mmCIF file of C-alpha atoms in Angstrom:
data_model
loop_
_atom_site.group_PDB
_atom_site.id
_atom_site.type_symbol
_atom_site.label_atom_id
_atom_site.label_comp_id
_atom_site.label_asym_id
_atom_site.label_seq_id
_atom_site.Cartn_x
_atom_site.Cartn_y
_atom_site.Cartn_z
ATOM 1 C CA UNK A 1193 -36.678 -35.496 38.614
ATOM 2 C CA UNK A 1194 -34.249 -35.670 41.531
ATOM 3 C CA UNK A 1195 -30.809 -34.058 41.473
ATOM 4 C CA UNK A 1196 -28.158 -35.630 39.236
ATOM 5 C CA UNK A 1197 -25.362 -37.254 41.249
ATOM 6 C CA UNK A 1198 -21.847 -37.359 39.730
ATOM 7 C CA UNK A 1199 -21.301 -40.938 38.597
ATOM 8 C CA UNK A 1200 -17.813 -41.050 40.093
ATOM 9 C CA UNK A 1201 -19.052 -40.213 43.617
ATOM 10 C CA UNK A 1202 -21.822 -42.804 43.382
ATOM 11 C CA UNK A 1203 -19.357 -45.468 42.199
ATOM 12 C CA UNK A 1204 -16.920 -44.618 44.984
ATOM 13 C CA UNK A 1205 -19.658 -44.884 47.601
ATOM 14 C CA UNK A 1206 -20.810 -48.230 46.179
ATOM 15 C CA UNK A 1207 -17.209 -49.530 46.262
ATOM 16 C CA UNK A 1208 -16.726 -48.425 49.861
ATOM 17 C CA UNK A 1209 -20.006 -49.987 50.937
ATOM 18 C CA UNK A 1210 -19.140 -53.248 49.173
ATOM 19 C CA UNK A 1211 -15.689 -53.240 50.786
ATOM 20 C CA UNK A 1212 -17.301 -52.748 54.206
ATOM 21 C CA UNK A 1213 -19.629 -55.693 53.597
ATOM 22 C CA UNK A 1214 -16.815 -57.944 52.392
ATOM 23 C CA UNK A 1215 -14.302 -57.076 55.113
ATOM 24 C CA UNK A 1216 -16.562 -57.137 58.200
ATOM 25 C CA UNK A 1217 -17.623 -60.653 59.293
ATOM 26 C CA UNK A 1218 -20.695 -59.140 60.970
ATOM 27 C CA UNK A 1219 -22.229 -58.589 57.532
ATOM 28 C CA UNK A 1220 -22.943 -62.201 56.640
ATOM 29 C CA UNK A 1221 -25.682 -63.120 54.160
ATOM 30 C CA UNK A 1222 -28.989 -62.073 55.690
ATOM 31 C CA UNK A 1223 -27.425 -59.433 57.969
ATOM 32 C CA UNK A 1224 -28.994 -55.987 58.039
ATOM 33 C CA UNK A 1225 -26.879 -52.960 57.120
ATOM 34 C CA UNK A 1226 -26.819 -49.852 59.346
ATOM 35 C CA UNK A 1227 -29.629 -47.392 58.747
ATOM 36 C CA UNK A 1228 -29.398 -44.662 56.143
ATOM 37 C CA UNK A 1229 -28.374 -41.740 58.437
ATOM 38 C CA UNK A 1230 -25.591 -43.870 59.946
ATOM 39 C CA UNK A 1231 -24.218 -44.859 56.519
ATOM 40 C CA UNK A 1232 -24.389 -41.245 55.301
ATOM 41 C CA UNK A 1233 -22.382 -40.168 58.341
ATOM 42 C CA UNK A 1234 -19.927 -43.045 57.902
ATOM 43 C CA UNK A 1235 -19.187 -42.305 54.231
ATOM 44 C CA UNK A 1236 -19.649 -38.538 54.370
ATOM 45 C CA UNK A 1237 -22.205 -38.433 51.535
ATOM 46 C CA UNK A 1238 -25.763 -37.225 51.044
ATOM 47 C CA UNK A 1239 -28.807 -39.494 51.252
ATOM 48 C CA UNK A 1240 -29.316 -39.202 47.499
ATOM 49 C CA UNK A 1241 -25.773 -40.409 46.784
ATOM 50 C CA UNK A 1242 -26.120 -43.271 49.261
ATOM 51 C CA UNK A 1243 -29.430 -44.381 47.768
ATOM 52 C CA UNK A 1244 -27.931 -44.421 44.262
ATOM 53 C CA UNK A 1245 -25.002 -46.506 45.541
ATOM 54 C CA UNK A 1246 -27.313 -48.970 47.314
ATOM 55 C CA UNK A 1247 -29.479 -49.202 44.201
ATOM 56 C CA UNK A 1248 -26.367 -50.031 42.141
ATOM 57 C CA UNK A 1249 -25.340 -52.821 44.537
ATOM 58 C CA UNK A 1250 -28.896 -54.148 44.608
ATOM 59 C CA UNK A 1251 -28.914 -54.306 40.792
ATOM 60 C CA UNK A 1252 -25.702 -56.363 40.915
ATOM 61 C CA UNK A 1253 -27.142 -58.758 43.482
ATOM 62 C CA UNK A 1254 -25.053 -57.827 46.526
ATOM 63 C CA UNK A 1255 -27.851 -56.413 48.696
ATOM 64 C CA UNK A 1256 -31.630 -56.429 48.872
ATOM 65 C CA UNK A 1257 -33.717 -53.409 49.849
ATOM 66 C CA UNK A 1258 -36.870 -54.394 51.736
ATOM 67 C CA UNK A 1259 -39.347 -51.561 52.003
ATOM 68 C CA UNK A 1260 -40.014 -50.693 55.634
ATOM 69 C CA UNK A 1261 -37.381 -53.130 56.923
ATOM 70 C CA UNK A 1262 -34.016 -51.904 55.625
ATOM 71 C CA UNK A 1263 -31.166 -53.164 53.435
ATOM 72 C CA UNK A 1264 -29.918 -56.746 53.791
ATOM 73 C CA UNK A 1265 -26.814 -58.563 52.550
ATOM 74 C CA UNK A 1266 -27.481 -61.275 49.965
ATOM 75 C CA UNK A 1267 -25.686 -64.610 49.664
ATOM 76 C CA UNK A 1268 -22.388 -64.110 47.775
ATOM 77 C CA UNK A 1269 -23.055 -67.283 45.763
ATOM 78 C CA UNK A 1270 -26.078 -65.646 44.170
ATOM 79 C CA UNK A 1271 -24.182 -62.458 43.289
ATOM 80 C CA UNK A 1272 -21.897 -61.907 40.269
ATOM 81 C CA UNK A 1273 -18.151 -62.149 40.956
ATOM 82 C CA UNK A 1274 -17.414 -58.477 40.613
ATOM 83 C CA UNK A 1275 -19.728 -56.924 38.007
ATOM 84 C CA UNK A 1276 -18.660 -55.095 34.840
ATOM 85 C CA UNK A 1277 -19.557 -51.676 36.247
ATOM 86 C CA UNK A 1278 -17.402 -52.192 39.308
ATOM 87 C CA UNK A 1279 -14.503 -53.610 37.289
ATOM 88 C CA UNK A 1280 -14.497 -50.645 34.899
ATOM 89 C CA UNK A 1281 -14.667 -48.249 37.841
ATOM 90 C CA UNK A 1282 -11.703 -49.954 39.528
ATOM 91 C CA UNK A 1283 -9.660 -49.864 36.323
ATOM 92 C CA UNK A 1284 -10.295 -46.153 35.864
ATOM 93 C CA UNK A 1285 -9.525 -45.494 39.513
ATOM 94 C CA UNK A 1286 -6.228 -47.399 39.289
ATOM 95 C CA UNK A 1287 -5.100 -45.381 36.275
ATOM 96 C CA UNK A 1288 -6.152 -42.109 37.944
ATOM 97 C CA UNK A 1289 -4.139 -42.974 41.050
ATOM 98 C CA UNK A 1290 -1.031 -43.679 38.995
ATOM 99 C CA UNK A 1291 -1.443 -40.382 37.161
ATOM 100 C CA UNK A 1292 -1.445 -38.590 40.520
ATOM 101 C CA UNK A 1293 1.665 -40.541 41.535
ATOM 102 C CA UNK A 1294 3.367 -39.472 38.300
ATOM 103 C CA UNK A 1295 2.708 -35.828 39.180
ATOM 104 C CA UNK A 1296 4.091 -36.088 42.719
ATOM 105 C CA UNK A 1297 6.528 -38.926 43.343
ATOM 106 C CA UNK A 1298 9.333 -38.175 40.815
ATOM 107 C CA UNK A 1299 9.737 -34.705 42.314
ATOM 108 C CA UNK A 1300 9.466 -36.138 45.835
ATOM 109 C CA UNK A 1301 12.280 -38.574 45.007
ATOM 110 C CA UNK A 1302 14.429 -35.712 43.704
ATOM 111 C CA UNK A 1303 13.851 -33.625 46.847
ATOM 112 C CA UNK A 1304 14.637 -36.637 49.030
ATOM 113 C CA UNK A 1305 17.950 -36.992 47.220
ATOM 114 C CA UNK A 1306 18.755 -33.318 47.804
ATOM 115 C CA UNK A 1307 17.442 -32.880 51.362
ATOM 116 C CA UNK A 1308 17.558 -36.316 52.953
ATOM 117 C CA UNK A 1309 20.027 -36.960 55.758
ATOM 118 C CA UNK A 1310 22.329 -39.983 55.677
ATOM 119 C CA UNK A 1311 20.062 -41.617 58.265
ATOM 120 C CA UNK A 1312 16.996 -41.049 56.075
ATOM 121 C CA UNK A 1313 18.772 -42.488 53.041
ATOM 122 C CA UNK A 1314 19.718 -45.534 55.105
ATOM 123 C CA UNK A 1315 16.030 -45.924 55.979
ATOM 124 C CA UNK A 1316 15.093 -45.788 52.281
ATOM 125 C CA UNK A 1317 17.739 -48.431 51.528
ATOM 126 C CA UNK A 1318 16.378 -50.604 54.340
ATOM 127 C CA UNK A 1319 12.853 -50.294 52.929
ATOM 128 C CA UNK A 1320 14.152 -51.281 49.493
ATOM 129 C CA UNK A 1321 15.697 -54.401 51.013
ATOM 130 C CA UNK A 1322 12.346 -55.265 52.652
ATOM 131 C CA UNK A 1323 10.597 -55.011 49.272
ATOM 132 C CA UNK A 1324 13.259 -57.166 47.600
ATOM 133 C CA UNK A 1325 13.045 -59.785 50.359
ATOM 134 C CA UNK A 1326 9.240 -59.979 50.119
ATOM 135 C CA UNK A 1327 9.336 -60.391 46.334
ATOM 136 C CA UNK A 1328 12.066 -63.047 46.385
ATOM 137 C CA UNK A 1329 10.242 -65.038 49.058
ATOM 138 C CA UNK A 1330 6.938 -64.824 47.180
ATOM 139 C CA UNK A 1331 5.232 -62.779 49.883
ATOM 140 C CA UNK A 1332 2.834 -59.858 49.548
ATOM 141 C CA UNK A 1333 5.002 -56.790 48.895
ATOM 142 C CA UNK A 1334 2.309 -54.093 48.779
ATOM 143 C CA UNK A 1335 2.888 -52.824 52.325
ATOM 144 C CA UNK A 1336 6.731 -52.858 52.060
ATOM 145 C CA UNK A 1337 6.477 -51.017 48.735
ATOM 146 C CA UNK A 1338 4.209 -48.358 50.275
ATOM 147 C CA UNK A 1339 6.675 -47.938 53.161
ATOM 148 C CA UNK A 1340 9.512 -47.612 50.624
ATOM 149 C CA UNK A 1341 7.793 -44.758 48.779
ATOM 150 C CA UNK A 1342 6.723 -43.158 52.061
ATOM 151 C CA UNK A 1343 10.373 -43.155 53.188
ATOM 152 C CA UNK A 1344 11.205 -41.080 50.103
ATOM 153 C CA UNK A 1345 8.453 -38.612 51.003
ATOM 154 C CA UNK A 1346 9.619 -38.359 54.629
ATOM 155 C CA UNK A 1347 13.089 -37.406 53.371
ATOM 156 C CA UNK A 1348 11.666 -34.416 51.453
ATOM 157 C CA UNK A 1349 10.927 -32.676 54.798
ATOM 158 C CA UNK A 1350 7.701 -31.403 53.235
ATOM 159 C CA UNK A 1351 4.783 -31.956 55.661
ATOM 160 C CA UNK A 1352 2.139 -31.528 52.946
ATOM 161 C CA UNK A 1353 3.643 -34.330 50.876
ATOM 162 C CA UNK A 1354 3.837 -36.509 53.983
ATOM 163 C CA UNK A 1355 0.089 -36.043 54.529
ATOM 164 C CA UNK A 1356 -0.901 -36.476 50.880
ATOM 165 C CA UNK A 1357 0.972 -39.657 49.912
ATOM 166 C CA UNK A 1358 -0.617 -41.956 52.542
ATOM 167 C CA UNK A 1359 -4.074 -40.988 51.225
ATOM 168 C CA UNK A 1360 -3.060 -41.933 47.676
ATOM 169 C CA UNK A 1361 -1.383 -45.160 48.760
ATOM 170 C CA UNK A 1362 -4.332 -46.247 50.910
ATOM 171 C CA UNK A 1363 -6.664 -45.827 47.939
ATOM 172 C CA UNK A 1364 -4.139 -47.616 45.735
ATOM 173 C CA UNK A 1365 -3.855 -50.519 48.181
ATOM 174 C CA UNK A 1366 -7.641 -51.093 48.173
ATOM 175 C CA UNK A 1367 -7.801 -51.039 44.370
ATOM 176 C CA UNK A 1368 -4.671 -53.220 44.096
ATOM 177 C CA UNK A 1369 -6.238 -55.899 46.276
ATOM 178 C CA UNK A 1370 -9.521 -55.866 44.359
ATOM 179 C CA UNK A 1371 -7.845 -56.292 40.953
ATOM 180 C CA UNK A 1372 -5.128 -58.730 42.144
ATOM 181 C CA UNK A 1373 -2.274 -57.336 40.016
ATOM 182 C CA UNK A 1374 0.617 -57.750 42.447
ATOM 183 C CA UNK A 1375 2.221 -60.777 40.749
ATOM 184 C CA UNK A 1376 2.323 -58.894 37.438
ATOM 185 C CA UNK A 1377 4.487 -56.118 38.912
ATOM 186 C CA UNK A 1378 6.845 -58.049 41.205
ATOM 187 C CA UNK A 1379 9.940 -58.381 38.992
ATOM 188 C CA UNK A 1380 9.654 -54.929 37.334
ATOM 189 C CA UNK A 1381 9.391 -53.394 40.822
ATOM 190 C CA UNK A 1382 12.509 -55.254 41.956
ATOM 191 C CA UNK A 1383 14.506 -54.066 38.921
ATOM 192 C CA UNK A 1384 13.363 -50.452 39.135
ATOM 193 C CA UNK A 1385 14.027 -50.225 42.881
ATOM 194 C CA UNK A 1386 17.573 -51.488 42.335
ATOM 195 C CA UNK A 1387 18.182 -48.745 39.777
ATOM 196 C CA UNK A 1388 16.622 -46.117 42.058
ATOM 197 C CA UNK A 1389 18.910 -47.100 44.904
ATOM 198 C CA UNK A 1390 21.962 -46.809 42.687
ATOM 199 C CA UNK A 1391 21.196 -43.189 41.855
ATOM 200 C CA UNK A 1392 20.288 -42.448 45.466
ATOM 201 C CA UNK A 1393 23.650 -43.805 46.595
ATOM 202 C CA UNK A 1394 25.335 -41.221 44.336
ATOM 203 C CA UNK A 1395 22.844 -38.484 45.375
ATOM 204 C CA UNK A 1396 22.082 -37.997 41.689
ATOM 205 C CA UNK A 1397 18.787 -36.137 41.998
ATOM 206 C CA UNK A 1398 18.019 -36.088 38.263
ATOM 207 C CA UNK A 1399 18.789 -39.784 37.907
ATOM 208 C CA UNK A 1400 16.445 -40.543 40.813
ATOM 209 C CA UNK A 1401 13.704 -38.326 39.396
ATOM 210 C CA UNK A 1402 13.846 -39.825 35.893
ATOM 211 C CA UNK A 1403 13.982 -43.376 37.236
ATOM 212 C CA UNK A 1404 10.996 -42.868 39.544
ATOM 213 C CA UNK A 1405 8.989 -41.433 36.637
ATOM 214 C CA UNK A 1406 10.072 -44.350 34.428
ATOM 215 C CA UNK A 1407 9.039 -46.828 37.141
ATOM 216 C CA UNK A 1408 5.525 -45.372 37.387
ATOM 217 C CA UNK A 1409 5.182 -45.133 33.597
ATOM 218 C CA UNK A 1410 6.357 -48.709 33.220
ATOM 219 C CA UNK A 1411 3.753 -49.848 35.755
ATOM 220 C CA UNK A 1412 0.994 -48.036 33.848
ATOM 221 C CA UNK A 1413 2.142 -49.689 30.613
ATOM 222 C CA UNK A 1414 2.149 -53.153 32.191
ATOM 223 C CA UNK A 1415 -1.340 -52.639 33.603
ATOM 224 C CA UNK A 1416 -2.594 -51.528 30.186
ATOM 225 C CA UNK A 1417 -1.021 -54.542 28.466
ATOM 226 C CA UNK A 1418 -2.592 -56.902 31.000
ATOM 227 C CA UNK A 1419 -6.047 -55.421 30.418
ATOM 228 C CA UNK A 1420 -6.277 -53.452 33.662
ATOM 229 C CA UNK A 1421 -6.305 -50.074 31.942
ATOM 230 C CA UNK A 1422 -9.572 -48.113 31.798
ATOM 231 C CA UNK A 1423 -11.908 -49.019 28.925
ATOM 232 C CA UNK A 1424 -11.910 -45.449 27.609
ATOM 233 C CA UNK A 1425 -11.128 -41.836 28.389
ATOM 234 C CA UNK A 1426 -13.215 -38.712 28.125
ATOM 235 C CA UNK A 1427 -13.033 -36.801 24.864
ATOM 236 C CA UNK A 1428 -9.776 -34.900 24.532
ATOM 237 C CA UNK A 1429 -7.841 -37.127 26.903
ATOM 238 C CA UNK A 1430 -4.643 -38.689 25.737
ATOM 239 C CA UNK A 1431 -4.621 -42.306 24.657
ATOM 240 C CA UNK A 1432 -3.109 -44.857 27.005
ATOM 241 C CA UNK A 1433 0.646 -45.194 26.518
ATOM 242 C CA UNK A 1434 1.876 -48.026 24.371
ATOM 243 C CA UNK A 1435 4.392 -50.555 25.487
ATOM 244 C CA UNK A 1436 7.963 -49.350 25.299
ATOM 245 C CA UNK A 1437 9.826 -50.850 28.214
ATOM 246 C CA UNK A 1438 10.816 -49.042 31.381
ATOM 247 C CA UNK A 1439 11.663 -45.809 29.578
ATOM 248 C CA UNK A 1440 8.183 -45.116 28.199
ATOM 249 C CA UNK A 1441 6.382 -45.196 24.859
ATOM 250 C CA UNK A 1442 8.201 -45.643 21.551
ATOM 251 C CA UNK A 1443 7.062 -42.106 20.721
ATOM 252 C CA UNK A 1444 9.131 -40.760 23.620
ATOM 253 C CA UNK A 1445 12.344 -42.120 22.108
ATOM 254 C CA UNK A 1446 13.780 -38.795 20.881
ATOM 255 C CA UNK A 1447 13.252 -37.035 24.206
ATOM 256 C CA UNK A 1448 14.520 -40.050 26.143
ATOM 257 C CA UNK A 1449 17.713 -40.264 24.079
ATOM 258 C CA UNK A 1450 18.319 -36.505 24.441
ATOM 259 C CA UNK A 1451 18.204 -36.834 28.236
ATOM 260 C CA UNK A 1452 20.463 -39.875 28.270
ATOM 261 C CA UNK A 1453 22.835 -38.340 25.717
ATOM 262 C CA UNK A 1454 23.334 -35.294 27.951
ATOM 263 C CA UNK A 1455 23.798 -37.365 31.100
ATOM 264 C CA UNK A 1456 26.007 -40.180 29.854
ATOM 265 C CA UNK A 1457 28.381 -38.091 27.737
ATOM 266 C CA UNK A 1458 30.729 -39.183 24.921
ATOM 267 C CA UNK A 1459 30.727 -42.866 25.911
ATOM 268 C CA UNK A 1460 26.974 -43.068 25.311
ATOM 269 C CA UNK A 1461 27.235 -41.204 21.987
ATOM 270 C CA UNK A 1462 29.934 -43.589 20.709
ATOM 271 C CA UNK A 1463 27.891 -46.653 21.666
ATOM 272 C CA UNK A 1464 24.774 -45.126 20.151
ATOM 273 C CA UNK A 1465 26.532 -44.583 16.817
ATOM 274 C CA UNK A 1466 27.827 -48.166 16.841
ATOM 275 C CA UNK A 1467 24.321 -49.475 17.537
ATOM 276 C CA UNK A 1468 22.637 -47.361 14.862
ATOM 277 C CA UNK A 1469 21.960 -50.300 12.562
ATOM 278 C CA UNK A 1470 20.608 -52.378 15.484
ATOM 279 C CA UNK A 1471 17.841 -50.134 16.770
ATOM 280 C CA UNK A 1472 16.492 -52.811 19.073
ATOM 281 C CA UNK A 1473 19.594 -52.487 21.247
ATOM 282 C CA UNK A 1474 19.260 -48.781 21.888
ATOM 283 C CA UNK A 1475 16.843 -49.195 24.780
ATOM 284 C CA UNK A 1476 19.347 -51.461 26.532
ATOM 285 C CA UNK A 1477 22.196 -48.971 26.488
ATOM 286 C CA UNK A 1478 20.839 -46.507 29.093
ATOM 287 C CA UNK A 1479 20.654 -49.256 31.712
ATOM 288 C CA UNK A 1480 24.038 -50.752 30.815
ATOM 289 C CA UNK A 1481 25.913 -47.461 30.602
ATOM 290 C CA UNK A 1482 24.332 -45.899 33.662
ATOM 291 C CA UNK A 1483 25.067 -49.033 35.641
ATOM 292 C CA UNK A 1484 28.693 -48.959 34.502
ATOM 293 C CA UNK A 1485 29.099 -45.254 35.083
ATOM 294 C CA UNK A 1486 27.626 -45.338 38.577
ATOM 295 C CA UNK A 1487 28.972 -48.813 39.426
ATOM 296 C CA UNK A 1488 25.593 -50.079 40.556
ATOM 297 C CA UNK A 1489 25.824 -53.814 40.263
ATOM 298 C CA UNK A 1490 29.195 -54.520 42.018
ATOM 299 C CA UNK A 1491 27.949 -52.875 45.242
ATOM 300 C CA UNK A 1492 25.460 -54.951 47.315
ATOM 301 C CA UNK A 1493 22.961 -52.868 49.296
ATOM 302 C CA UNK A 1494 24.341 -54.191 52.585
ATOM 303 C CA UNK A 1495 27.740 -52.596 51.829
ATOM 304 C CA UNK A 1496 26.516 -49.132 50.873
ATOM 305 C CA UNK A 1497 28.394 -46.356 52.704
ATOM 306 C CA UNK A 1498 25.295 -44.496 53.969
#
């Protein structure tokens, strides 16, 4: 038997090849794909990996391999819309990308708050306004949102982060477009960005860090609820988080309240005691009290001092 190719690498190569076919008008139905050495060089994979990827696309009806002639693009009408294998791969990839973001971006936001110059914070605020404008006008906000997060990374003054984040966001953008989930996340993104900007205005690095983490966790939860989460994890992996609003799973409640209790002080504790018999209100108090404490909503972005 031939060597075993990691399934993930084969799937990634198949996705990239399919994206190339779909995005380049030269590859119309009946067009011949570049030869095997050229594709191996283009994707940076071995011949064995490429052949497995081509075989996968051929099984789904996207291409046809003609012995002695090459590989040809088939008519899209005769191919399945996306294929279950590809859909599952995209779902897993989307979740993996958000897990990487969770590891990096909250800390990047904190460092930006600590190290960023006033000019860099103004740039972040400008990017937030671009995202808000795109969402309110019903336009595609993927690129403005990427620029917004990249502005945070630039303000960390860490060159390694500046090189890493564009790679993650480029992969995220491709997956985003394939799954068409932008409309699902528009309003949550608008709300979370507003809260982020409030903490940034005060240079509250812990507030920024927690809010960025909550934003990413909330996005993961929304994707899971909408059916875009991966169909399953390897043995030993944690289960997908349940819905719990922007501050995480219901199981995180004790830790979440400890953090908020320490940050908001006596006012929060008094309100929490008063709301004890109405547990459904507790998740609202962090937003309300933090907004009041930091005076977020009376200050339009255009009038911020930095």
